[in-house]
Amino acid sequence: EGVIPQEYTLIKMEVVSPFPPKMSVLEGKKVYLAAATLRPETMYGQTNCWVLPDGKYGAYEINDTDVFILTKRAALNLAYQKLSRVHEKPTSLIELTGQDLIGLPLRSPLAYNDVIYTLPMLSVLTDKGTGIVTSVPSDSPDDYMALHDLKAKPAFRAKYGVKDEWVVPFEIIPIIHHPDFGDKSAEKICIEKKIKSQNEREKLDEAKKIIYKGGFYEGTMIAGEYAGMKVQEAKSLIRAKLLELGQAVVYSE
Ligand code: A2H
């Protein structure tokens, strides 16, 4: 844990009913996978959601209607940030593993895809954010490689029970133009660096750094309501709108 708190935007990715048998006690409630992001302006390009297959998650009551699926650690932090039905006490309705969540259909704010699916990513950390990550393969090298692995390796899909139709139809959506990296900056950098899988941690960390050095703040939005605007300006406007519409909440840790 760092000394300086990190402020994330939690994107409320709504689980589409009917729920699978393991989650049937949640039927009738609004259930969300709550994904922690630092890049709310990229939500137009969501293609799926990531969970850690072996990760432990719970379905926590946030208020009288809403339930968030995330790690216990995040639920406790949220409870101290006034996001718990019971004051300062997280209440879990059911416990779930990441594997239980794989294949859940979601409706996510701003996403061009009507419905996206929950998929496995092995680099998801359960001691950071909520343990739920939304995937934007156009602009995140981690997301790009993890989706690439699932698309390229049928055996990897089979291992986690991932159906083809949760992965194959989902193309990279260009949302930001970078002066140095074009419209699919994550793909460009992963190809340049010859990154072969999501397991190449060092190379992926370098790729992330290079994208930042190239300055994502130099990027221009090419999707959504703020197309044409610099990312730097659009970011706070998009975040404010998500919060105002109740499609996201602020979370610090
Ligand atoms: B970002 P920082 Cl387009 N495990 O959102 C692994 N990764 C996690 C995580 C967890 N538990 N929780 C959040 N993250 C990811 C979008 C995005 C992100 C883009 C480009 C870069 C980027 C879409 N994925 O992050 O260590 C989330 O992915 C680059 C760092 O707290 C979150 O923002 O700085 C970011 O890592 C937070 O990472």
mmCIF file of N, CA, C and O and ligand atoms in Angstrom, residues 6 8 36-39 42-43 121 123-126 128-136 139-140 143 208 212, ligand 1:
data_model
loop_
_atom_site.group_PDB
_atom_site.id
_atom_site.type_symbol
_atom_site.label_atom_id
_atom_site.label_comp_id
_atom_site.label_asym_id
_atom_site.label_seq_id
_atom_site.Cartn_x
_atom_site.Cartn_y
_atom_site.Cartn_z
ATOM 1 N N GLN A 6 -4.583 6.467 -3.941
ATOM 2 C CA GLN A 6 -4.909 6.442 -5.366
ATOM 3 C C GLN A 6 -6.420 6.588 -5.486
ATOM 4 O O GLN A 6 -7.153 5.875 -4.812
ATOM 5 N N TYR A 8 -9.560 6.032 -7.756
ATOM 6 C CA TYR A 8 -10.052 5.332 -8.941
ATOM 7 C C TYR A 8 -11.490 5.751 -9.235
ATOM 8 O O TYR A 8 -12.213 6.204 -8.346
ATOM 9 N N ALA A 36 -12.312 -1.007 -11.293
ATOM 10 C CA ALA A 36 -11.514 0.180 -10.950
ATOM 11 C C ALA A 36 -10.681 0.605 -12.151
ATOM 12 O O ALA A 36 -9.935 -0.194 -12.709
ATOM 13 N N THR A 37 -10.823 1.880 -12.539
ATOM 14 C CA THR A 37 -10.020 2.391 -13.654
ATOM 15 C C THR A 37 -9.443 3.766 -13.334
ATOM 16 O O THR A 37 -10.015 4.518 -12.548
ATOM 17 N N LEU A 38 -8.308 4.064 -13.960
ATOM 18 C CA LEU A 38 -7.718 5.408 -13.920
ATOM 19 C C LEU A 38 -7.994 6.130 -15.232
ATOM 20 O O LEU A 38 -7.586 7.261 -15.414
ATOM 21 N N ARG A 39 -8.671 5.458 -16.169
ATOM 22 C CA ARG A 39 -8.864 6.006 -17.516
ATOM 23 C C ARG A 39 -10.337 5.988 -17.935
ATOM 24 O O ARG A 39 -10.703 5.334 -18.915
ATOM 25 N N THR A 42 -11.653 6.164 -21.558
ATOM 26 C CA THR A 42 -11.481 5.069 -22.521
ATOM 27 C C THR A 42 -12.678 4.107 -22.555
ATOM 28 O O THR A 42 -12.652 3.119 -23.296
ATOM 29 N N MET A 43 -13.726 4.380 -21.778
ATOM 30 C CA MET A 43 -14.813 3.403 -21.619
ATOM 31 C C MET A 43 -15.583 3.099 -22.909
ATOM 32 O O MET A 43 -16.237 2.074 -23.020
ATOM 33 N N MET A 121 -8.148 -13.064 -16.775
ATOM 34 C CA MET A 121 -6.822 -12.485 -17.023
ATOM 35 C C MET A 121 -5.951 -12.833 -15.819
ATOM 36 O O MET A 121 -6.350 -12.613 -14.674
ATOM 37 N N SER A 123 -3.079 -11.652 -14.805
ATOM 38 C CA SER A 123 -2.338 -10.589 -14.111
ATOM 39 C C SER A 123 -3.232 -9.713 -13.237
ATOM 40 O O SER A 123 -2.759 -8.731 -12.657
ATOM 41 N N VAL A 124 -4.501 -10.056 -13.108
ATOM 42 C CA VAL A 124 -5.366 -9.272 -12.212
ATOM 43 C C VAL A 124 -4.900 -9.475 -10.771
ATOM 44 O O VAL A 124 -4.717 -10.619 -10.331
ATOM 45 N N LEU A 125 -4.690 -8.377 -10.061
ATOM 46 C CA LEU A 125 -4.264 -8.453 -8.660
ATOM 47 C C LEU A 125 -5.491 -8.309 -7.766
ATOM 48 O O LEU A 125 -6.344 -7.458 -8.020
ATOM 49 N N THR A 126 -5.546 -9.152 -6.721
ATOM 50 C CA THR A 126 -6.709 -9.051 -5.828
ATOM 51 C C THR A 126 -6.412 -8.101 -4.656
ATOM 52 O O THR A 126 -7.284 -7.844 -3.843
ATOM 53 N N LYS A 128 -5.330 -4.975 -5.256
ATOM 54 C CA LYS A 128 -5.343 -3.631 -5.836
ATOM 55 C C LYS A 128 -6.722 -3.350 -6.406
ATOM 56 O O LYS A 128 -7.352 -4.253 -6.972
ATOM 57 N N GLY A 129 -7.200 -2.139 -6.236
ATOM 58 C CA GLY A 129 -8.511 -1.795 -6.794
ATOM 59 C C GLY A 129 -9.579 -2.725 -6.251
ATOM 60 O O GLY A 129 -9.613 -3.014 -5.050
ATOM 61 N N THR A 130 -10.438 -3.209 -7.137
ATOM 62 C CA THR A 130 -11.540 -4.090 -6.718
ATOM 63 C C THR A 130 -11.312 -5.539 -7.127
ATOM 64 O O THR A 130 -12.138 -6.404 -6.842
ATOM 65 N N GLY A 131 -10.214 -5.801 -7.877
ATOM 66 C CA GLY A 131 -10.004 -7.143 -8.414
ATOM 67 C C GLY A 131 -10.824 -7.381 -9.671
ATOM 68 O O GLY A 131 -10.811 -8.478 -10.242
ATOM 69 N N ILE A 132 -11.551 -6.359 -10.087
ATOM 70 C CA ILE A 132 -12.343 -6.389 -11.335
ATOM 71 C C ILE A 132 -11.748 -5.305 -12.232
ATOM 72 O O ILE A 132 -11.548 -4.174 -11.787
ATOM 73 N N VAL A 133 -11.451 -5.652 -13.473
ATOM 74 C CA VAL A 133 -10.810 -4.708 -14.389
ATOM 75 C C VAL A 133 -11.610 -4.671 -15.686
ATOM 76 O O VAL A 133 -11.908 -5.725 -16.254
ATOM 77 N N THR A 134 -11.948 -3.475 -16.148
ATOM 78 C CA THR A 134 -12.598 -3.424 -17.454
ATOM 79 C C THR A 134 -11.526 -3.348 -18.538
ATOM 80 O O THR A 134 -10.449 -2.800 -18.321
ATOM 81 N N SER A 135 -11.823 -3.968 -19.674
ATOM 82 C CA SER A 135 -10.809 -4.198 -20.702
ATOM 83 C C SER A 135 -10.982 -3.263 -21.889
ATOM 84 O O SER A 135 -12.039 -3.241 -22.525
ATOM 85 N N VAL A 136 -9.911 -2.509 -22.170
ATOM 86 C CA VAL A 136 -9.900 -1.595 -23.312
ATOM 87 C C VAL A 136 -8.647 -1.890 -24.139
ATOM 88 O O VAL A 136 -7.610 -1.268 -23.960
ATOM 89 N N ASP A 139 -6.124 0.676 -25.917
ATOM 90 C CA ASP A 139 -5.251 1.601 -25.194
ATOM 91 C C ASP A 139 -4.508 1.019 -24.001
ATOM 92 O O ASP A 139 -3.702 1.710 -23.400
ATOM 93 N N SER A 140 -4.764 -0.225 -23.645
ATOM 94 C CA SER A 140 -4.041 -0.844 -22.535
ATOM 95 C C SER A 140 -3.284 -2.083 -23.035
ATOM 96 O O SER A 140 -3.910 -3.042 -23.509
ATOM 97 N N ASP A 143 -4.528 -5.337 -21.434
ATOM 98 C CA ASP A 143 -5.823 -5.772 -21.965
ATOM 99 C C ASP A 143 -5.649 -6.341 -23.374
ATOM 100 O O ASP A 143 -6.233 -7.366 -23.725
ATOM 101 N N LYS A 208 3.796 -0.127 -21.237
ATOM 102 C CA LYS A 208 2.934 0.841 -20.549
ATOM 103 C C LYS A 208 3.657 2.166 -20.356
ATOM 104 O O LYS A 208 3.100 3.230 -20.594
ATOM 105 N N TYR A 212 2.911 6.016 -21.865
ATOM 106 C CA TYR A 212 2.766 7.210 -21.031
ATOM 107 C C TYR A 212 3.775 8.275 -21.402
ATOM 108 O O TYR A 212 3.455 9.455 -21.432
HETATM 109 B B1 A2H B 1 -6.796 0.955 -16.408
HETATM 110 P P1 A2H B 1 -2.390 1.460 -11.037
HETATM 111 CL CL1 A2H B 1 -7.207 1.958 -21.371
HETATM 112 N N1 A2H B 1 -5.119 -5.753 -11.247
HETATM 113 O O1 A2H B 1 -8.165 1.107 -16.935
HETATM 114 C C1 A2H B 1 -4.531 -5.402 -12.410
HETATM 115 N N2 A2H B 1 -4.802 -4.262 -13.076
HETATM 116 C C2 A2H B 1 -5.706 -3.432 -12.524
HETATM 117 C C3 A2H B 1 -6.366 -3.725 -11.319
HETATM 118 C C4 A2H B 1 -6.046 -4.960 -10.671
HETATM 119 N N3 A2H B 1 -6.633 -5.322 -9.534
HETATM 120 N N4 A2H B 1 -7.238 -2.737 -11.036
HETATM 121 C C5 A2H B 1 -7.114 -1.836 -12.025
HETATM 122 N N5 A2H B 1 -6.208 -2.249 -12.938
HETATM 123 C C6 A2H B 1 -5.772 -1.595 -14.180
HETATM 124 C C7 A2H B 1 -8.184 1.207 -18.386
HETATM 125 C C8 A2H B 1 -6.758 1.467 -18.748
HETATM 126 C C9 A2H B 1 -5.923 1.339 -17.644
HETATM 127 C C10 A2H B 1 -6.218 1.830 -19.980
HETATM 128 C C11 A2H B 1 -4.860 2.056 -20.090
HETATM 129 C C12 A2H B 1 -4.027 1.904 -18.981
HETATM 130 C C13 A2H B 1 -4.566 1.544 -17.737
HETATM 131 C C14 A2H B 1 -8.732 -0.056 -19.001
HETATM 132 N N6 A2H B 1 -8.167 -1.250 -18.491
HETATM 133 O O2 A2H B 1 -3.807 1.393 -16.635
HETATM 134 O O3 A2H B 1 -1.389 0.391 -10.768
HETATM 135 C C15 A2H B 1 -6.794 -0.627 -14.716
HETATM 136 O O4 A2H B 1 -6.601 -0.453 -16.106
HETATM 137 C C16 A2H B 1 -2.392 1.484 -16.769
HETATM 138 C C17 A2H B 1 -1.723 1.484 -15.431
HETATM 139 O O5 A2H B 1 -3.327 1.711 -9.889
HETATM 140 C C18 A2H B 1 -6.424 0.718 -14.112
HETATM 141 O O6 A2H B 1 -6.650 1.684 -15.169
HETATM 142 O O7 A2H B 1 -1.752 2.668 -11.596
HETATM 143 C C19 A2H B 1 -4.967 0.578 -13.792
HETATM 144 O O8 A2H B 1 -4.628 -0.821 -13.888
HETATM 145 C C20 A2H B 1 -4.610 1.068 -12.399
HETATM 146 O O9 A2H B 1 -3.253 0.818 -12.216
#
